[in-house]
Amino acid sequence: MEPRDGEGSEGSGDSGAAGPEPGTVRPGGRTARVREAVLRAAGDALAEQGFERFDLGEVARRAGVGKTTLYRRWGTTTGLVADLLADMAEQSLPRTESGDLLTDLRANARLVLRTLTDTRQSALFRSVIAAATGDERTAAALHRFYAVRIAEWAPCVEQAVARGELPAGTDASEVVRAVSAPLYYRLLASGDPLDEGAADRAAEAAVAAARAGVFVTGGGAPGSR
């Protein structure tokens, strides 16, 4: 999986007027180069300073653009965070399709692992997740980011159902979520090691549960094939 970052006026608060919804501020006329510079600067600032100190003026300084450019295009720090997350979803590696569900989900788990153990991305995700607990628009942007990533990998599970590896009615999205959930728990809650062994076990557990019918929806009986 994997991010870049922000919402509000100067500092961590909103301006007086309600800002646009996250991810909706993308008027034309700005070059890809400017957007790339701003998103890179936003990601750096968010990873280094956290959401509470995230400031559009500081991002503008880092990116070498005028502050008015950021306010005109992104509106608030939340709008900028939403665009950062959208960009990270777009740039993330595509799914693996090996023809074997466990191989595919191990690849997904290793991708999540690389993201969560990368110094910059780990700090960035922690900041965004922390902000999302208290800010609805940041939460909505984060939810959209993960929806995109889950949708990217769900076809691996759907293909496994079609091959007869999994019971009919298996919820593909739930299986993909089950792969990454233990890794995020280690990052945010337990502090247990995040390593390849943990990633592989997460994939193996998700596959075992899926084969047992745990993720079957629509009235299917667990364990049925």
PDB file of C-alpha atoms in Angstrom:
ATOM      1  CA  MET A   1       0.000   0.000   0.000  1.00  0.00           C
ATOM      2  CA  GLU A   2       1.370   3.337   0.610  1.00  0.00           C
ATOM      3  CA  PRO A   3       1.105   7.332   0.991  1.00  0.00           C
ATOM      4  CA  ARG A   4       2.100  11.267   0.575  1.00  0.00           C
ATOM      5  CA  ASP A   5      -0.168  13.926   3.003  1.00  0.00           C
ATOM      6  CA  GLY A   6      -2.879  17.379   4.970  1.00  0.00           C
ATOM      7  CA  GLU A   7      -6.187  20.354   6.106  1.00  0.00           C
ATOM      8  CA  GLY A   8      -7.108  23.902   7.514  1.00  0.00           C
ATOM      9  CA  SER A   9      -5.462  27.298   7.397  1.00  0.00           C
ATOM     10  CA  GLU A  10      -2.207  28.236   9.131  1.00  0.00           C
ATOM     11  CA  GLY A  11      -1.324  25.645  11.771  1.00  0.00           C
ATOM     12  CA  SER A  12      -3.720  22.778  12.410  1.00  0.00           C
ATOM     13  CA  GLY A  13      -7.057  24.597  12.389  1.00  0.00           C
ATOM     14  CA  ASP A  14      -9.533  25.326   9.629  1.00  0.00           C
ATOM     15  CA  SER A  15     -10.041  28.752   8.140  1.00  0.00           C
ATOM     16  CA  GLY A  16     -13.341  30.385   8.943  1.00  0.00           C
ATOM     17  CA  ALA A  17     -15.067  29.187   5.782  1.00  0.00           C
ATOM     18  CA  ALA A  18     -15.776  25.511   5.317  1.00  0.00           C
ATOM     19  CA  GLY A  19     -13.134  23.974   3.081  1.00  0.00           C
ATOM     20  CA  PRO A  20     -13.812  21.687   0.156  1.00  0.00           C
ATOM     21  CA  GLU A  21     -14.169  17.984   0.659  1.00  0.00           C
ATOM     22  CA  PRO A  22     -10.909  16.021   0.624  1.00  0.00           C
ATOM     23  CA  GLY A  23      -9.731  15.014  -2.793  1.00  0.00           C
ATOM     24  CA  THR A  24     -12.092  17.348  -4.680  1.00  0.00           C
ATOM     25  CA  VAL A  25      -9.784  20.341  -5.150  1.00  0.00           C
ATOM     26  CA  ARG A  26      -8.090  19.619  -8.466  1.00  0.00           C
ATOM     27  CA  PRO A  27      -8.696  22.595 -10.770  1.00  0.00           C
ATOM     28  CA  GLY A  28      -6.829  22.632 -14.049  1.00  0.00           C
ATOM     29  CA  GLY A  29      -4.034  24.909 -15.095  1.00  0.00           C
ATOM     30  CA  ARG A  30      -1.365  23.670 -12.677  1.00  0.00           C
ATOM     31  CA  THR A  31       1.475  21.554 -13.971  1.00  0.00           C
ATOM     32  CA  ALA A  32       2.236  18.010 -12.875  1.00  0.00           C
ATOM     33  CA  ARG A  33       5.638  19.250 -11.763  1.00  0.00           C
ATOM     34  CA  VAL A  34       4.123  21.703  -9.271  1.00  0.00           C
ATOM     35  CA  ARG A  35       1.745  19.078  -7.918  1.00  0.00           C
ATOM     36  CA  GLU A  36       4.580  16.594  -7.519  1.00  0.00           C
ATOM     37  CA  ALA A  37       6.719  19.147  -5.653  1.00  0.00           C
ATOM     38  CA  VAL A  38       3.867  20.100  -3.331  1.00  0.00           C
ATOM     39  CA  LEU A  39       2.915  16.496  -2.563  1.00  0.00           C
ATOM     40  CA  ARG A  40       6.514  15.566  -1.877  1.00  0.00           C
ATOM     41  CA  ALA A  41       6.891  18.554   0.443  1.00  0.00           C
ATOM     42  CA  ALA A  42       3.600  17.720   2.158  1.00  0.00           C
ATOM     43  CA  GLY A  43       4.680  14.146   2.748  1.00  0.00           C
ATOM     44  CA  ASP A  44       8.013  15.241   4.173  1.00  0.00           C
ATOM     45  CA  ALA A  45       6.409  17.811   6.473  1.00  0.00           C
ATOM     46  CA  LEU A  46       3.758  15.400   7.697  1.00  0.00           C
ATOM     47  CA  ALA A  47       6.289  12.631   8.353  1.00  0.00           C
ATOM     48  CA  GLU A  48       8.660  14.960  10.182  1.00  0.00           C
ATOM     49  CA  GLN A  49       6.232  17.129  12.144  1.00  0.00           C
ATOM     50  CA  GLY A  50       2.940  15.260  12.401  1.00  0.00           C
ATOM     51  CA  PHE A  51      -0.548  16.477  11.574  1.00  0.00           C
ATOM     52  CA  GLU A  52      -0.879  18.871  14.505  1.00  0.00           C
ATOM     53  CA  ARG A  53       1.960  21.033  13.162  1.00  0.00           C
ATOM     54  CA  PHE A  54       1.093  20.516   9.496  1.00  0.00           C
ATOM     55  CA  ASP A  55       0.889  23.920   7.825  1.00  0.00           C
ATOM     56  CA  LEU A  56       0.187  24.945   4.242  1.00  0.00           C
ATOM     57  CA  GLY A  57       2.624  27.828   4.512  1.00  0.00           C
ATOM     58  CA  GLU A  58       5.429  25.462   5.505  1.00  0.00           C
ATOM     59  CA  VAL A  59       4.544  23.119   2.645  1.00  0.00           C
ATOM     60  CA  ALA A  60       4.628  26.035   0.209  1.00  0.00           C
ATOM     61  CA  ARG A  61       8.056  27.060   1.490  1.00  0.00           C
ATOM     62  CA  ARG A  62       9.428  23.548   1.114  1.00  0.00           C
ATOM     63  CA  ALA A  63       7.959  23.167  -2.364  1.00  0.00           C
ATOM     64  CA  GLY A  64       9.169  26.583  -3.520  1.00  0.00           C
ATOM     65  CA  VAL A  65       5.707  27.788  -4.546  1.00  0.00           C
ATOM     66  CA  GLY A  66       3.449  30.586  -3.372  1.00  0.00           C
ATOM     67  CA  LYS A  67       1.126  29.940  -0.427  1.00  0.00           C
ATOM     68  CA  THR A  68      -1.802  31.222  -2.494  1.00  0.00           C
ATOM     69  CA  THR A  69      -1.194  28.365  -4.942  1.00  0.00           C
ATOM     70  CA  LEU A  70      -1.863  25.827  -2.192  1.00  0.00           C
ATOM     71  CA  TYR A  71      -4.947  27.614  -0.885  1.00  0.00           C
ATOM     72  CA  ARG A  72      -6.350  28.027  -4.387  1.00  0.00           C
ATOM     73  CA  ARG A  73      -5.780  24.418  -5.421  1.00  0.00           C
ATOM     74  CA  TRP A  74      -6.144  22.403  -2.206  1.00  0.00           C
ATOM     75  CA  GLY A  75      -8.042  24.810   0.032  1.00  0.00           C
ATOM     76  CA  THR A  76      -7.249  23.189   3.370  1.00  0.00           C
ATOM     77  CA  THR A  77      -4.703  20.829   4.833  1.00  0.00           C
ATOM     78  CA  THR A  78      -7.333  18.078   4.658  1.00  0.00           C
ATOM     79  CA  GLY A  79      -7.703  18.667   0.930  1.00  0.00           C
ATOM     80  CA  LEU A  80      -3.961  18.373   0.536  1.00  0.00           C
ATOM     81  CA  VAL A  81      -3.833  15.177   2.597  1.00  0.00           C
ATOM     82  CA  ALA A  82      -6.601  13.725   0.449  1.00  0.00           C
ATOM     83  CA  ASP A  83      -4.675  14.451  -2.745  1.00  0.00           C
ATOM     84  CA  LEU A  84      -1.524  13.015  -1.202  1.00  0.00           C
ATOM     85  CA  LEU A  85      -3.321   9.776  -0.334  1.00  0.00           C
ATOM     86  CA  ALA A  86      -4.879   9.625  -3.801  1.00  0.00           C
ATOM     87  CA  ASP A  87      -1.446  10.041  -5.356  1.00  0.00           C
ATOM     88  CA  MET A  88       0.032   7.319  -3.151  1.00  0.00           C
ATOM     89  CA  ALA A  89      -2.756   4.943  -4.138  1.00  0.00           C
ATOM     90  CA  GLU A  90      -2.089   5.712  -7.806  1.00  0.00           C
ATOM     91  CA  GLN A  91       1.667   5.204  -7.436  1.00  0.00           C
ATOM     92  CA  SER A  92       1.492   2.006  -5.397  1.00  0.00           C
ATOM     93  CA  LEU A  93       2.625  -1.202  -7.040  1.00  0.00           C
ATOM     94  CA  PRO A  94      -0.075  -3.187  -8.859  1.00  0.00           C
ATOM     95  CA  ARG A  95      -1.265  -6.523  -7.586  1.00  0.00           C
ATOM     96  CA  THR A  96       0.522  -9.798  -8.251  1.00  0.00           C
ATOM     97  CA  GLU A  97      -1.364 -12.418 -10.248  1.00  0.00           C
ATOM     98  CA  SER A  98       0.488 -15.726 -10.026  1.00  0.00           C
ATOM     99  CA  GLY A  99      -2.458 -18.083 -10.290  1.00  0.00           C
ATOM    100  CA  ASP A 100      -2.003 -19.102  -6.646  1.00  0.00           C
ATOM    101  CA  LEU A 101      -3.851 -17.277  -3.891  1.00  0.00           C
ATOM    102  CA  LEU A 102      -1.245 -17.725  -1.157  1.00  0.00           C
ATOM    103  CA  THR A 103       1.532 -16.460  -3.417  1.00  0.00           C
ATOM    104  CA  ASP A 104      -0.544 -13.425  -4.340  1.00  0.00           C
ATOM    105  CA  LEU A 105      -1.492 -12.563  -0.768  1.00  0.00           C
ATOM    106  CA  ARG A 106       2.065 -13.046   0.448  1.00  0.00           C
ATOM    107  CA  ALA A 107       3.053 -10.448  -2.163  1.00  0.00           C
ATOM    108  CA  ASN A 108       0.358  -8.137  -0.803  1.00  0.00           C
ATOM    109  CA  ALA A 109       1.566  -8.653   2.761  1.00  0.00           C
ATOM    110  CA  ARG A 110       5.185  -7.976   1.766  1.00  0.00           C
ATOM    111  CA  LEU A 111       4.093  -4.761   0.051  1.00  0.00           C
ATOM    112  CA  VAL A 112       2.282  -3.615   3.196  1.00  0.00           C
ATOM    113  CA  LEU A 113       5.339  -4.590   5.229  1.00  0.00           C
ATOM    114  CA  ARG A 114       7.668  -2.500   3.054  1.00  0.00           C
ATOM    115  CA  THR A 115       5.392   0.488   3.478  1.00  0.00           C
ATOM    116  CA  LEU A 116       5.067   0.174   7.240  1.00  0.00           C
ATOM    117  CA  THR A 117       8.787  -0.362   7.818  1.00  0.00           C
ATOM    118  CA  ASP A 118       9.931   2.469   5.555  1.00  0.00           C
ATOM    119  CA  THR A 119      11.096   5.302   7.818  1.00  0.00           C
ATOM    120  CA  ARG A 120       9.291   8.065   5.948  1.00  0.00           C
ATOM    121  CA  GLN A 121       6.112   6.209   5.032  1.00  0.00           C
ATOM    122  CA  SER A 122       5.696   4.693   8.481  1.00  0.00           C
ATOM    123  CA  ALA A 123       5.862   8.118  10.103  1.00  0.00           C
ATOM    124  CA  LEU A 124       3.519   9.531   7.496  1.00  0.00           C
ATOM    125  CA  PHE A 125       0.916   6.799   8.002  1.00  0.00           C
ATOM    126  CA  ARG A 126       1.071   7.165  11.762  1.00  0.00           C
ATOM    127  CA  SER A 127       0.409  10.888  11.419  1.00  0.00           C
ATOM    128  CA  VAL A 128      -2.502  10.456   9.013  1.00  0.00           C
ATOM    129  CA  ILE A 129      -4.091   7.682  11.068  1.00  0.00           C
ATOM    130  CA  ALA A 130      -3.747   9.743  14.239  1.00  0.00           C
ATOM    131  CA  ALA A 131      -5.332  12.740  12.526  1.00  0.00           C
ATOM    132  CA  ALA A 132      -8.160  10.611  11.144  1.00  0.00           C
ATOM    133  CA  THR A 133      -9.256   9.646  14.656  1.00  0.00           C
ATOM    134  CA  GLY A 134     -10.285  13.228  15.321  1.00  0.00           C
ATOM    135  CA  ASP A 135     -11.011  14.718  11.910  1.00  0.00           C
ATOM    136  CA  GLU A 136     -13.859  13.387   9.762  1.00  0.00           C
ATOM    137  CA  ARG A 137     -12.529  14.692   6.455  1.00  0.00           C
ATOM    138  CA  THR A 138      -9.093  13.212   7.030  1.00  0.00           C
ATOM    139  CA  ALA A 139     -10.772   9.940   7.991  1.00  0.00           C
ATOM    140  CA  ALA A 140     -12.800  10.002   4.776  1.00  0.00           C
ATOM    141  CA  ALA A 141      -9.645  10.541   2.725  1.00  0.00           C
ATOM    142  CA  LEU A 142      -7.915   7.672   4.493  1.00  0.00           C
ATOM    143  CA  HIS A 143     -10.909   5.399   3.929  1.00  0.00           C
ATOM    144  CA  ARG A 144     -10.857   6.215   0.206  1.00  0.00           C
ATOM    145  CA  PHE A 145      -7.150   5.430   0.036  1.00  0.00           C
ATOM    146  CA  TYR A 146      -7.636   1.974   1.528  1.00  0.00           C
ATOM    147  CA  ALA A 147     -10.733   1.310  -0.580  1.00  0.00           C
ATOM    148  CA  VAL A 148      -8.628   1.866  -3.702  1.00  0.00           C
ATOM    149  CA  ARG A 149      -5.895  -0.475  -2.482  1.00  0.00           C
ATOM    150  CA  ILE A 150      -8.336  -3.196  -1.442  1.00  0.00           C
ATOM    151  CA  ALA A 151     -10.122  -2.959  -4.787  1.00  0.00           C
ATOM    152  CA  GLU A 152      -6.748  -3.353  -6.534  1.00  0.00           C
ATOM    153  CA  TRP A 153      -6.040  -6.675  -4.777  1.00  0.00           C
ATOM    154  CA  ALA A 154      -9.568  -8.124  -4.481  1.00  0.00           C
ATOM    155  CA  PRO A 155      -9.428  -9.711  -7.969  1.00  0.00           C
ATOM    156  CA  CYS A 156      -6.749 -12.115  -6.682  1.00  0.00           C
ATOM    157  CA  VAL A 157      -9.344 -13.542  -4.308  1.00  0.00           C
ATOM    158  CA  GLU A 158     -12.117 -13.463  -6.899  1.00  0.00           C
ATOM    159  CA  GLN A 159      -9.927 -15.460  -9.265  1.00  0.00           C
ATOM    160  CA  ALA A 160      -9.226 -17.982  -6.500  1.00  0.00           C
ATOM    161  CA  VAL A 161     -12.988 -18.435  -6.063  1.00  0.00           C
ATOM    162  CA  ALA A 162     -13.364 -18.944  -9.809  1.00  0.00           C
ATOM    163  CA  ARG A 163     -10.566 -21.577  -9.738  1.00  0.00           C
ATOM    164  CA  GLY A 164     -12.289 -23.425  -6.891  1.00  0.00           C
ATOM    165  CA  GLU A 165      -9.605 -22.555  -4.321  1.00  0.00           C
ATOM    166  CA  LEU A 166     -12.165 -20.812  -2.119  1.00  0.00           C
ATOM    167  CA  PRO A 167     -15.875 -21.308  -1.401  1.00  0.00           C
ATOM    168  CA  ALA A 168     -18.397 -19.493  -3.550  1.00  0.00           C
ATOM    169  CA  GLY A 169     -19.612 -16.324  -1.876  1.00  0.00           C
ATOM    170  CA  THR A 170     -16.244 -15.464  -0.337  1.00  0.00           C
ATOM    171  CA  ASP A 171     -16.001 -11.716   0.310  1.00  0.00           C
ATOM    172  CA  ALA A 172     -12.808 -10.795  -1.528  1.00  0.00           C
ATOM    173  CA  SER A 173     -12.403  -7.433   0.202  1.00  0.00           C
ATOM    174  CA  GLU A 174     -12.623  -9.012   3.635  1.00  0.00           C
ATOM    175  CA  VAL A 175      -9.877 -11.473   2.753  1.00  0.00           C
ATOM    176  CA  VAL A 176      -7.570  -8.670   1.624  1.00  0.00           C
ATOM    177  CA  ARG A 177      -8.306  -6.696   4.789  1.00  0.00           C
ATOM    178  CA  ALA A 178      -7.442  -9.758   6.860  1.00  0.00           C
ATOM    179  CA  VAL A 179      -3.945  -9.766   5.366  1.00  0.00           C
ATOM    180  CA  SER A 180      -2.984  -6.234   6.340  1.00  0.00           C
ATOM    181  CA  ALA A 181      -4.874  -5.959   9.655  1.00  0.00           C
ATOM    182  CA  PRO A 182      -2.341  -7.929  11.768  1.00  0.00           C
ATOM    183  CA  LEU A 183       0.503  -5.824  10.371  1.00  0.00           C
ATOM    184  CA  TYR A 184      -1.205  -2.543  11.254  1.00  0.00           C
ATOM    185  CA  TYR A 185      -1.933  -3.941  14.710  1.00  0.00           C
ATOM    186  CA  ARG A 186       1.786  -4.511  15.201  1.00  0.00           C
ATOM    187  CA  LEU A 187       2.560  -0.997  13.970  1.00  0.00           C
ATOM    188  CA  LEU A 188      -0.038   0.854  16.024  1.00  0.00           C
ATOM    189  CA  ALA A 189      -0.905  -1.286  19.024  1.00  0.00           C
ATOM    190  CA  SER A 190       1.335  -4.152  20.088  1.00  0.00           C
ATOM    191  CA  GLY A 191       4.764  -2.972  18.968  1.00  0.00           C
ATOM    192  CA  ASP A 192       5.642  -6.554  18.024  1.00  0.00           C
ATOM    193  CA  PRO A 193       8.251  -6.953  15.273  1.00  0.00           C
ATOM    194  CA  LEU A 194       7.230  -6.130  11.730  1.00  0.00           C
ATOM    195  CA  ASP A 195       9.193  -8.547   9.576  1.00  0.00           C
ATOM    196  CA  GLU A 196       8.771 -10.955   6.685  1.00  0.00           C
ATOM    197  CA  GLY A 197       7.745 -13.746   9.033  1.00  0.00           C
ATOM    198  CA  ALA A 198       4.872 -11.657  10.361  1.00  0.00           C
ATOM    199  CA  ALA A 199       3.843 -10.707   6.829  1.00  0.00           C
ATOM    200  CA  ASP A 200       3.862 -14.307   5.614  1.00  0.00           C
ATOM    201  CA  ARG A 201       1.887 -15.510   8.637  1.00  0.00           C
ATOM    202  CA  ALA A 202      -0.730 -12.836   8.042  1.00  0.00           C
ATOM    203  CA  ALA A 203      -1.174 -14.027   4.457  1.00  0.00           C
ATOM    204  CA  GLU A 204      -1.246 -17.674   5.478  1.00  0.00           C
ATOM    205  CA  ALA A 205      -3.829 -17.040   8.198  1.00  0.00           C
ATOM    206  CA  ALA A 206      -6.061 -15.102   5.797  1.00  0.00           C
ATOM    207  CA  VAL A 207      -5.898 -17.890   3.216  1.00  0.00           C
ATOM    208  CA  ALA A 208      -6.590 -20.595   5.807  1.00  0.00           C
ATOM    209  CA  ALA A 209      -9.612 -18.692   7.127  1.00  0.00           C
ATOM    210  CA  ALA A 210     -10.888 -18.053   3.606  1.00  0.00           C
ATOM    211  CA  ARG A 211     -10.580 -21.728   2.676  1.00  0.00           C
ATOM    212  CA  ALA A 212     -12.518 -22.627   5.825  1.00  0.00           C
ATOM    213  CA  GLY A 213     -15.373 -20.387   4.686  1.00  0.00           C
ATOM    214  CA  VAL A 214     -14.907 -17.700   7.343  1.00  0.00           C
ATOM    215  CA  PHE A 215     -15.396 -14.909   4.807  1.00  0.00           C
ATOM    216  CA  VAL A 216     -18.375 -16.397   2.994  1.00  0.00           C
ATOM    217  CA  THR A 217     -21.325 -13.984   2.850  1.00  0.00           C
ATOM    218  CA  GLY A 218     -24.900 -14.355   1.719  1.00  0.00           C
ATOM    219  CA  GLY A 219     -25.793 -17.365   3.812  1.00  0.00           C
ATOM    220  CA  GLY A 220     -23.025 -19.719   2.723  1.00  0.00           C
ATOM    221  CA  ALA A 221     -22.047 -22.273   5.327  1.00  0.00           C
ATOM    222  CA  PRO A 222     -18.509 -21.892   6.772  1.00  0.00           C
ATOM    223  CA  GLY A 223     -16.269 -24.630   5.486  1.00  0.00           C
ATOM    224  CA  SER A 224     -18.451 -25.399   2.461  1.00  0.00           C
ATOM    225  CA  ARG A 225     -16.826 -25.607  -0.932  1.00  0.00           C
TER     226      ARG A 225
END
